[in-house]
Short mmCIF file of C-alpha atoms in Angstrom, two decimals:
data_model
loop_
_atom_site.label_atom_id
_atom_site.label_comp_id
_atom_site.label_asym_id
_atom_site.label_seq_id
_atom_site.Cartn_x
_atom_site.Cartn_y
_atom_site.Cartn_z
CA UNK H 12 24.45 3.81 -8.01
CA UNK H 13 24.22 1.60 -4.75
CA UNK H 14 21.05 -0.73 -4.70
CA UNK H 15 19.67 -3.22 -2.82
CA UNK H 16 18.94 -6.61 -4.71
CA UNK H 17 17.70 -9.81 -5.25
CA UNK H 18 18.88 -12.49 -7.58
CA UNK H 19 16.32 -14.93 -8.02
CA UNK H 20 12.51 -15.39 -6.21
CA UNK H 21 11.73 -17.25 -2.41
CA UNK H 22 13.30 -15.94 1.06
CA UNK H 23 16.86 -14.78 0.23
CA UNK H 24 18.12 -11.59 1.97
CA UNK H 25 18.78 -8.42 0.05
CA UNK H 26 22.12 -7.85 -1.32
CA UNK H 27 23.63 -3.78 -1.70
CA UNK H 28 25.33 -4.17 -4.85
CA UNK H 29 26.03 -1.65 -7.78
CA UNK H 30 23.58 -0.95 -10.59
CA UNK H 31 23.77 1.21 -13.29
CA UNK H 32 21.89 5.13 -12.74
CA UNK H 33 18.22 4.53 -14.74
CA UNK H 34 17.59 6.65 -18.76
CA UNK H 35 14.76 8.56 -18.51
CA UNK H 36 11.86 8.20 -21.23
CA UNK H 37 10.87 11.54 -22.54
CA UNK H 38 7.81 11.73 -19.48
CA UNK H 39 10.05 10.24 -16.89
CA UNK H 40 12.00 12.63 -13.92
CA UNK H 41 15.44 11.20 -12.40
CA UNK H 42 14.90 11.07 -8.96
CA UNK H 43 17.51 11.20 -6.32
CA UNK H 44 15.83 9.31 -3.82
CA UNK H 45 16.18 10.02 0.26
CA UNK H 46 14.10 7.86 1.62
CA UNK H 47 12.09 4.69 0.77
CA UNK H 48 9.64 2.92 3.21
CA UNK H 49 9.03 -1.09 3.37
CA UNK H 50 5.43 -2.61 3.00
CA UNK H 51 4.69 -5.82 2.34
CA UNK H 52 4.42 -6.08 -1.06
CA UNK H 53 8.05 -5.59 -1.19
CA UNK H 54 8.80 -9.23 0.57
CA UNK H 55 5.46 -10.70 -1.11
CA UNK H 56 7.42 -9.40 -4.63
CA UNK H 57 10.53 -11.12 -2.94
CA UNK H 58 8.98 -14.32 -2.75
CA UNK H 59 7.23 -14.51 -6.11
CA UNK H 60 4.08 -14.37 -4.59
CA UNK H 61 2.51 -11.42 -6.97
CA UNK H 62 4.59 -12.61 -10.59
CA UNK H 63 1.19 -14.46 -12.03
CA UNK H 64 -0.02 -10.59 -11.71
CA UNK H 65 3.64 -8.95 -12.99
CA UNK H 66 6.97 -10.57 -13.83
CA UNK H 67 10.34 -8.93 -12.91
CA UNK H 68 13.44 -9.14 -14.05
CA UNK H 69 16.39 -10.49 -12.04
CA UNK H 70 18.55 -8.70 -10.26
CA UNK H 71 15.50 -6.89 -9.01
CA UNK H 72 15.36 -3.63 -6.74
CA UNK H 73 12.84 -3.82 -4.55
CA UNK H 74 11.05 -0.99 -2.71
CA UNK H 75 7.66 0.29 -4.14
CA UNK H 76 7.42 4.20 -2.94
CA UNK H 77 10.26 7.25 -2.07
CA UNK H 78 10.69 10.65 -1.64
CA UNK H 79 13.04 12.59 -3.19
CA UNK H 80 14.46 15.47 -5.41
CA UNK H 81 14.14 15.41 -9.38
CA UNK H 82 17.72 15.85 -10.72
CA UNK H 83 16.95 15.05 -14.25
CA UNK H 84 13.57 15.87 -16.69
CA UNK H 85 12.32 14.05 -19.92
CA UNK H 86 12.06 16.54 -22.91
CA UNK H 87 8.05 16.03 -22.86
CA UNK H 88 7.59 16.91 -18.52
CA UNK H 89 5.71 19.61 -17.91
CA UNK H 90 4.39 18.88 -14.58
CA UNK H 91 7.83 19.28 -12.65
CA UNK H 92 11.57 20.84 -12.92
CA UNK H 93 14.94 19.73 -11.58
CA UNK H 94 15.04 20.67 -7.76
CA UNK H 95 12.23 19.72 -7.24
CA UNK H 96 11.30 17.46 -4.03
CA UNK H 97 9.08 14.70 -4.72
CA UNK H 98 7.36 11.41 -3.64
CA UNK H 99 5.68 8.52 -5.07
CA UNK H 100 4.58 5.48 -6.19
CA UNK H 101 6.48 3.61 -9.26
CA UNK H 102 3.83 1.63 -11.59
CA UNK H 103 4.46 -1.64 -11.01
CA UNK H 104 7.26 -2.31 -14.44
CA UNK H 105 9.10 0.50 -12.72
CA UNK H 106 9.49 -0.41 -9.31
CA UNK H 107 12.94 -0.03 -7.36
CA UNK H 108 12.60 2.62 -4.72
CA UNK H 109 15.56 0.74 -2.24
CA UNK H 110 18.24 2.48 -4.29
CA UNK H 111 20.25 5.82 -4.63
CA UNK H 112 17.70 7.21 -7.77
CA UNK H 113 15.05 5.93 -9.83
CA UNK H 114 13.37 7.09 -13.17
CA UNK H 115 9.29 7.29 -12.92
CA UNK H 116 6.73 8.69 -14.94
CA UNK H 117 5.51 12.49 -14.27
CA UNK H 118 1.98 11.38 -13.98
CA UNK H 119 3.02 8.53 -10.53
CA UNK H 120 4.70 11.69 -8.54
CA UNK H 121 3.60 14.84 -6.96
CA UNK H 122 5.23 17.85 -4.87
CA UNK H 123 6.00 16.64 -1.26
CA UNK H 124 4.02 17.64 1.28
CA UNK H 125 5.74 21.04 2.27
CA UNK H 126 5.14 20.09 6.56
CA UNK H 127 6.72 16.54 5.95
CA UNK H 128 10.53 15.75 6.16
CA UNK H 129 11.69 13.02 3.53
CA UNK H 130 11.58 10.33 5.70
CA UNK H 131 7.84 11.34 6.57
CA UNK H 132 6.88 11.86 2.71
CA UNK H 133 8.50 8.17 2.24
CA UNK H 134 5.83 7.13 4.63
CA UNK H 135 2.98 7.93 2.69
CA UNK H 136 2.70 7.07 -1.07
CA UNK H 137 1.59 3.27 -0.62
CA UNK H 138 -0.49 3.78 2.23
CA UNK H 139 -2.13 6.93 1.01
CA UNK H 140 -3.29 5.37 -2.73
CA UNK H 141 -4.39 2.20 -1.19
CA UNK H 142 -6.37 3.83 1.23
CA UNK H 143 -7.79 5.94 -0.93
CA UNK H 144 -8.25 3.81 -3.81
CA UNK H 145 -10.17 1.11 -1.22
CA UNK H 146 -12.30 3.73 0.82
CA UNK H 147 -12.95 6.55 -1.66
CA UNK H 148 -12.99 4.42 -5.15
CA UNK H 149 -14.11 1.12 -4.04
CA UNK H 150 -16.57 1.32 -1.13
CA UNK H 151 -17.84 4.79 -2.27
CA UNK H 152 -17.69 5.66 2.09
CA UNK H 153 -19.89 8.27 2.87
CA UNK H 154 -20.91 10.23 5.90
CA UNK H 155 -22.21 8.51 8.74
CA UNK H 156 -21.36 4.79 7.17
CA UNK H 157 -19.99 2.33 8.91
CA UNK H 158 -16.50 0.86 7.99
CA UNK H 159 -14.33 -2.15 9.44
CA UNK H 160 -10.70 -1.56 8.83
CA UNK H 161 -8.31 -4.37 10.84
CA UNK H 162 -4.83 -4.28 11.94
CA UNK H 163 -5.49 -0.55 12.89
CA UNK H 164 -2.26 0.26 14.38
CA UNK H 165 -0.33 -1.04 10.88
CA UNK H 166 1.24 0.71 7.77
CA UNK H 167 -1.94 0.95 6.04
CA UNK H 168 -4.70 1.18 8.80
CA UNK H 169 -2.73 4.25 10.68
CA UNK H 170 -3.48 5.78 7.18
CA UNK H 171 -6.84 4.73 6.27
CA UNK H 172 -8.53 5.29 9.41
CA UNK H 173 -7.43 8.96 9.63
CA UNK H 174 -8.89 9.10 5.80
CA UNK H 175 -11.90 7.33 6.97
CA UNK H 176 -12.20 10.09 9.54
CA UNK H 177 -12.34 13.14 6.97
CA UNK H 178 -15.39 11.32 4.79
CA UNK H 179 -16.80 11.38 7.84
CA UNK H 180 -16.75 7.73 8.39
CA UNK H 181 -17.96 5.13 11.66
CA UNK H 182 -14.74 3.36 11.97
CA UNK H 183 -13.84 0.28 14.15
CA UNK H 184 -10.81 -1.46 14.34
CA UNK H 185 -8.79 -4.25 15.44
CA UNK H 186 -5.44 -3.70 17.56
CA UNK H 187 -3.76 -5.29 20.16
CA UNK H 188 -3.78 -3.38 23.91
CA UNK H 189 -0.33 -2.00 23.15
CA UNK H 190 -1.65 -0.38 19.84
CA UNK H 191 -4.85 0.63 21.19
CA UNK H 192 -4.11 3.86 22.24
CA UNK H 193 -2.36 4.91 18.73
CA UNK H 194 -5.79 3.48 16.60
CA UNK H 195 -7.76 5.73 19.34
CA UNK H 196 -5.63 9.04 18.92
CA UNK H 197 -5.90 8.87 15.18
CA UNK H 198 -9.69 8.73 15.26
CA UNK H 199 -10.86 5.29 15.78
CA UNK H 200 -14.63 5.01 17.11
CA UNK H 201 -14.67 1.43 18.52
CA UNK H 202 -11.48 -0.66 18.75
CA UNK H 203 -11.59 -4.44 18.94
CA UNK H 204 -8.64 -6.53 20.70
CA UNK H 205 -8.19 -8.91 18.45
CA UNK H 206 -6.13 -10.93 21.24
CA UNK H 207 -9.50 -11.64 23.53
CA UNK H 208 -12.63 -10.63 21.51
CA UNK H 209 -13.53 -11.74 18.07
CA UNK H 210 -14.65 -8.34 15.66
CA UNK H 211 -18.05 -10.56 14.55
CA UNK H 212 -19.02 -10.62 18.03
CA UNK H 213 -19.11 -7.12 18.16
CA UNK H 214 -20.12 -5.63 14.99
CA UNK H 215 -23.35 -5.92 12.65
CA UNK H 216 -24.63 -4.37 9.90
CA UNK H 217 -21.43 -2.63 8.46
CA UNK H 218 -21.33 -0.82 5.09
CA UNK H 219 -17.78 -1.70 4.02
CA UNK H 220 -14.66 -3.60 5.11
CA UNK H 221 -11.11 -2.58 4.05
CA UNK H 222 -9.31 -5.49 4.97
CA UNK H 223 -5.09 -6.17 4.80
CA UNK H 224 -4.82 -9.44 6.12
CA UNK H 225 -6.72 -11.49 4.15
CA UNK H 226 -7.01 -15.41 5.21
CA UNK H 227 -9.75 -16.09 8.15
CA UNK H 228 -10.08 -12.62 9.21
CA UNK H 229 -11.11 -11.98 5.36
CA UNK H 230 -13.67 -14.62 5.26
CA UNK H 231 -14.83 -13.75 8.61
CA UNK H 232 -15.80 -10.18 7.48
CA UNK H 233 -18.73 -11.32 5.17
CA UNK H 234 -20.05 -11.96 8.70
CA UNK H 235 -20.62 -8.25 9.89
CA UNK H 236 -20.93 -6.23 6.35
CA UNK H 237 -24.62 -5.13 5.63
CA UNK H 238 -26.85 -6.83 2.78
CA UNK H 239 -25.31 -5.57 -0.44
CA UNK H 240 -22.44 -3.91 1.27
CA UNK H 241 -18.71 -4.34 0.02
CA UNK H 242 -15.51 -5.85 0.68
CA UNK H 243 -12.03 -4.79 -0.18
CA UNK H 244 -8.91 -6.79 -0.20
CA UNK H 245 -5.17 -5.75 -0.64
CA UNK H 246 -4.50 -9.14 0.98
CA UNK H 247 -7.13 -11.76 -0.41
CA UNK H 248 -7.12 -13.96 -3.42
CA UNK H 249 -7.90 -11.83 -6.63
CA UNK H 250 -11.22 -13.18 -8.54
CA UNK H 251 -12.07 -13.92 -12.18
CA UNK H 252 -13.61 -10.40 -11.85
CA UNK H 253 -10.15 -8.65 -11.26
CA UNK H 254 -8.44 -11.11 -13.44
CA UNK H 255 -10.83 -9.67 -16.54
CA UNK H 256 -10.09 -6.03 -15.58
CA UNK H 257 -6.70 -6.36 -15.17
CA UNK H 258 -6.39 -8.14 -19.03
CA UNK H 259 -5.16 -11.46 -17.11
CA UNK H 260 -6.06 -13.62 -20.33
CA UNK H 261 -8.30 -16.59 -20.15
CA UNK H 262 -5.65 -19.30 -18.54
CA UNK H 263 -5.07 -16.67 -15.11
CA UNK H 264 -8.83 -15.87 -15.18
CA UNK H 265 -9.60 -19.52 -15.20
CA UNK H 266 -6.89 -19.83 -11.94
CA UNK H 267 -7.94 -16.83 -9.94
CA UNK H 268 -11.47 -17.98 -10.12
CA UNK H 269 -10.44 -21.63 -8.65
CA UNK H 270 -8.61 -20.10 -6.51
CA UNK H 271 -11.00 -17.51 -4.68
CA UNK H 272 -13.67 -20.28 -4.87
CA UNK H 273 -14.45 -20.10 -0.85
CA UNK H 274 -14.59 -16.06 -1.43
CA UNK H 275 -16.62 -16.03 -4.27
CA UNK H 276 -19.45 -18.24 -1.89
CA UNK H 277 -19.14 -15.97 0.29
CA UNK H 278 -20.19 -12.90 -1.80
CA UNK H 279 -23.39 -15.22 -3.25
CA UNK H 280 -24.42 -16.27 0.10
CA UNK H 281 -23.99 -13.02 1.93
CA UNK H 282 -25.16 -10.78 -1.26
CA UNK H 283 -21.65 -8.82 -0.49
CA UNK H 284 -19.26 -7.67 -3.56
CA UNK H 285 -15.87 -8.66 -2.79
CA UNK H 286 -13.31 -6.59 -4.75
CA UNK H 287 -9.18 -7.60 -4.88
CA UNK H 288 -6.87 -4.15 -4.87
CA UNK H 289 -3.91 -3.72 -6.82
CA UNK H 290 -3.18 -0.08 -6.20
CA UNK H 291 -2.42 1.81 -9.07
CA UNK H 292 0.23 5.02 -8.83
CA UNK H 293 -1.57 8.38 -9.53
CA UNK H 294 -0.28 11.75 -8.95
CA UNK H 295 -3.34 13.51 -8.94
CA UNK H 296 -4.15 11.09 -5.36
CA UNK H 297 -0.99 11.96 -3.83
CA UNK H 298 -1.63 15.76 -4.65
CA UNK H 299 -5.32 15.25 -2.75
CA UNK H 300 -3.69 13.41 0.19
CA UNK H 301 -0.80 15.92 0.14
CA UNK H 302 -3.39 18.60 0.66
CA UNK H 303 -4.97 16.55 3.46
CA UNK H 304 -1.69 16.71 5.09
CA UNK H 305 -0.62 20.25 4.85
CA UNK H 306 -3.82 21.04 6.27
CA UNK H 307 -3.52 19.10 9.30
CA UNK H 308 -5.86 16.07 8.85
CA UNK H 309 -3.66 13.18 8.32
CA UNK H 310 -0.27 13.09 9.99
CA UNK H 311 2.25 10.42 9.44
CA UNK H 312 3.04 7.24 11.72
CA UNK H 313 6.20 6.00 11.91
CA UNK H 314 7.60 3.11 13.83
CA UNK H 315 11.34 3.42 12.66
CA UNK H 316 13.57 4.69 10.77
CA UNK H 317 16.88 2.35 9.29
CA UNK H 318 19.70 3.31 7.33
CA UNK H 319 20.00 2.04 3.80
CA UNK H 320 22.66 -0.26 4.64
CA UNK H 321 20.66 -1.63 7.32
CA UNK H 322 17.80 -2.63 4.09
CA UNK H 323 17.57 -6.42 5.43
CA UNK H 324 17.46 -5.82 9.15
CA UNK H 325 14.19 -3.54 8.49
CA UNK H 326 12.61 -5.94 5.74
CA UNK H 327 12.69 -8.76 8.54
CA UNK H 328 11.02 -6.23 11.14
CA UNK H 329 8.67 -5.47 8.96
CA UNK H 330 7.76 -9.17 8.42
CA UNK H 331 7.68 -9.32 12.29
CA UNK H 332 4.64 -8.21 12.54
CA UNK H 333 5.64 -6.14 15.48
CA UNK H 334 5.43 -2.56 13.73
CA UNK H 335 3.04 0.30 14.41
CA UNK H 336 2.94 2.58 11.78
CA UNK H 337 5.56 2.80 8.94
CA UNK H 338 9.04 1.44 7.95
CA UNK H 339 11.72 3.80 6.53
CA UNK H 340 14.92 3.94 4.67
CA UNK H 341 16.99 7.02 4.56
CA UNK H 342 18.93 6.52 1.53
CA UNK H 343 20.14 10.29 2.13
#
């Protein structure tokens, strides 16, 4: 099968090469992937900036959620039948979405939305489980509270603030004045241009921050989130905390608690619980959110859509910056 590659860790560009067509474990579905979309975990994997968290094996396929049709079932599936059309989100061993078909687990997939093309259902699997793992797992939103969620018009935030909408959610947002408009259409209550006005300026008192760009605007948040209120980070630093969830062992426990130092301060000095995200794939999520979208209530946002070949040239827009909504492959 055709694939896109890397050979070793740091800034190289993706090569399309030929890899051999993935065995399927006895729970695992063959997938004949159509489309893939790029986030960027996908050039933070590139760069060895997540392998103290998960180690990959070189040459690596990159790409971290699809949509597709199940050619292929394990003799223990139950949950889905060749024809099938799919999407998902690999677990993390498993990853390799920017190729021509990939072999995951019954229980990371779920039946596409039926009102979404592939290249729409591509959009979605990343987004959706972050979102939902931050908003509805993490900061436990509820009805009528207040959440922060920057970089509105992005990947993720096009996503979460149309989830933060159904729980019934207060949301503000950062965007630029070109974006503004798109964060306000999908539901945004108060949208901050991060170009002139600085969010702590404007906002007090918040229950919850979902934050995705981690550095000073991460730090900055501890400002505006109420007394025992919470913080979630896809971008941050991850914390002794996370390290002793995840099973880090006592040498990356020891460095990820160095290492979010400044954070953990903040959480003492603010009485605010900072949590680090690393999504996890679940099928039953992308069957909720696939509900949400055949009913109407989250739609997807995409920015553009690349041929496969084209991998590279849509990896570097996506590290632009410039994007509102989603990047897409169509591998089919």
């Amino acid at each position: 099968m055709r694939a896109m590659v890397i050979d070793s860790y740091g800034k190289v560009p993706m090569r399309l090469a030929e890899m051999p067509t993935p065995e399927i474990g006895e729970y695992e579905v063959l997938t004949e992937i159509h489309a893939a979309s790029i986030n960027p975990v996908d050039f933070k994997m590139r760069d060895g900036k997540v392998k103290l968290l998960i180690k990959q094996k070189m040459p690596l396929i990159l790409g971290n959620d699809f949509s597709g049709v199940v050619t292929k079932v394990g003799a223990k599936v139950t949950q889905f039948k060749v024809g099938d059309a799919i999407y998902g989100r690999p677990r993390k061993s498993k990853i390799g979405t920017f190729a021509e078909y990939i072999a995951v687990h019954e229980d990371d997939i779920a039946l596409k939305p039926r009102n979404l093309s592939f290249e729409e259902a591509a959009s979605i699997p990343l987004v959706g489980l972050t979102s939902y793992q931050a908003l509805h797992d993490i900061l436990h939103l509820q009805k009528g509270g207040k959440v922060l969620i920057p970089a509105g018009a992005g990947g993720v935030g096009t996503f979460a603030i149309q989830l933060a909408k159904i729980m019934g959610a207060y949301v503000a947002t950062t965007a630029s004045e070109a974006g503004a408009d798109l964060v306000k259409s999908l539901g945004a209550d108060e949208v901050i241009n991060y170009k002139t006005e600085q969010f702590q300026n404007r906002l007090q008192n918040y229950d919850g921050v979902f934050d995705t760009l981690g550095g000073k605007s991460l730090e900055t948040s501890f400002q505006i989130v109420k007394n025992g209120g919470k913080i979630v980070s896809v971008s941050g630093v991850p914390n002794a905390r996370f390290a002793k969830e995840y099973g880090s062992g006592f040498f990356k426990t020891i460095l990820f608690s160095a290492a979010s130092y400044k954070l953990t301060t903040l959480e003492k000095k603010h009485n605010v619980q900072y949590t680090f995200l690393f999504m996890k794939p679940s099928g039953n999520q992308l069957h909720i959110i696939a509900d949400f979208i055949e009913s109407g209530k989250i739609k997807p946002v995409i920015d553009r859509i690349f041929p496969f070949e084209d991998a590279q040239k849509a990896m570097e827009y996506s590290e632009s910056g410039r994007a509102k909504g989603k990047i897409i492959l169509k591998i089919r």
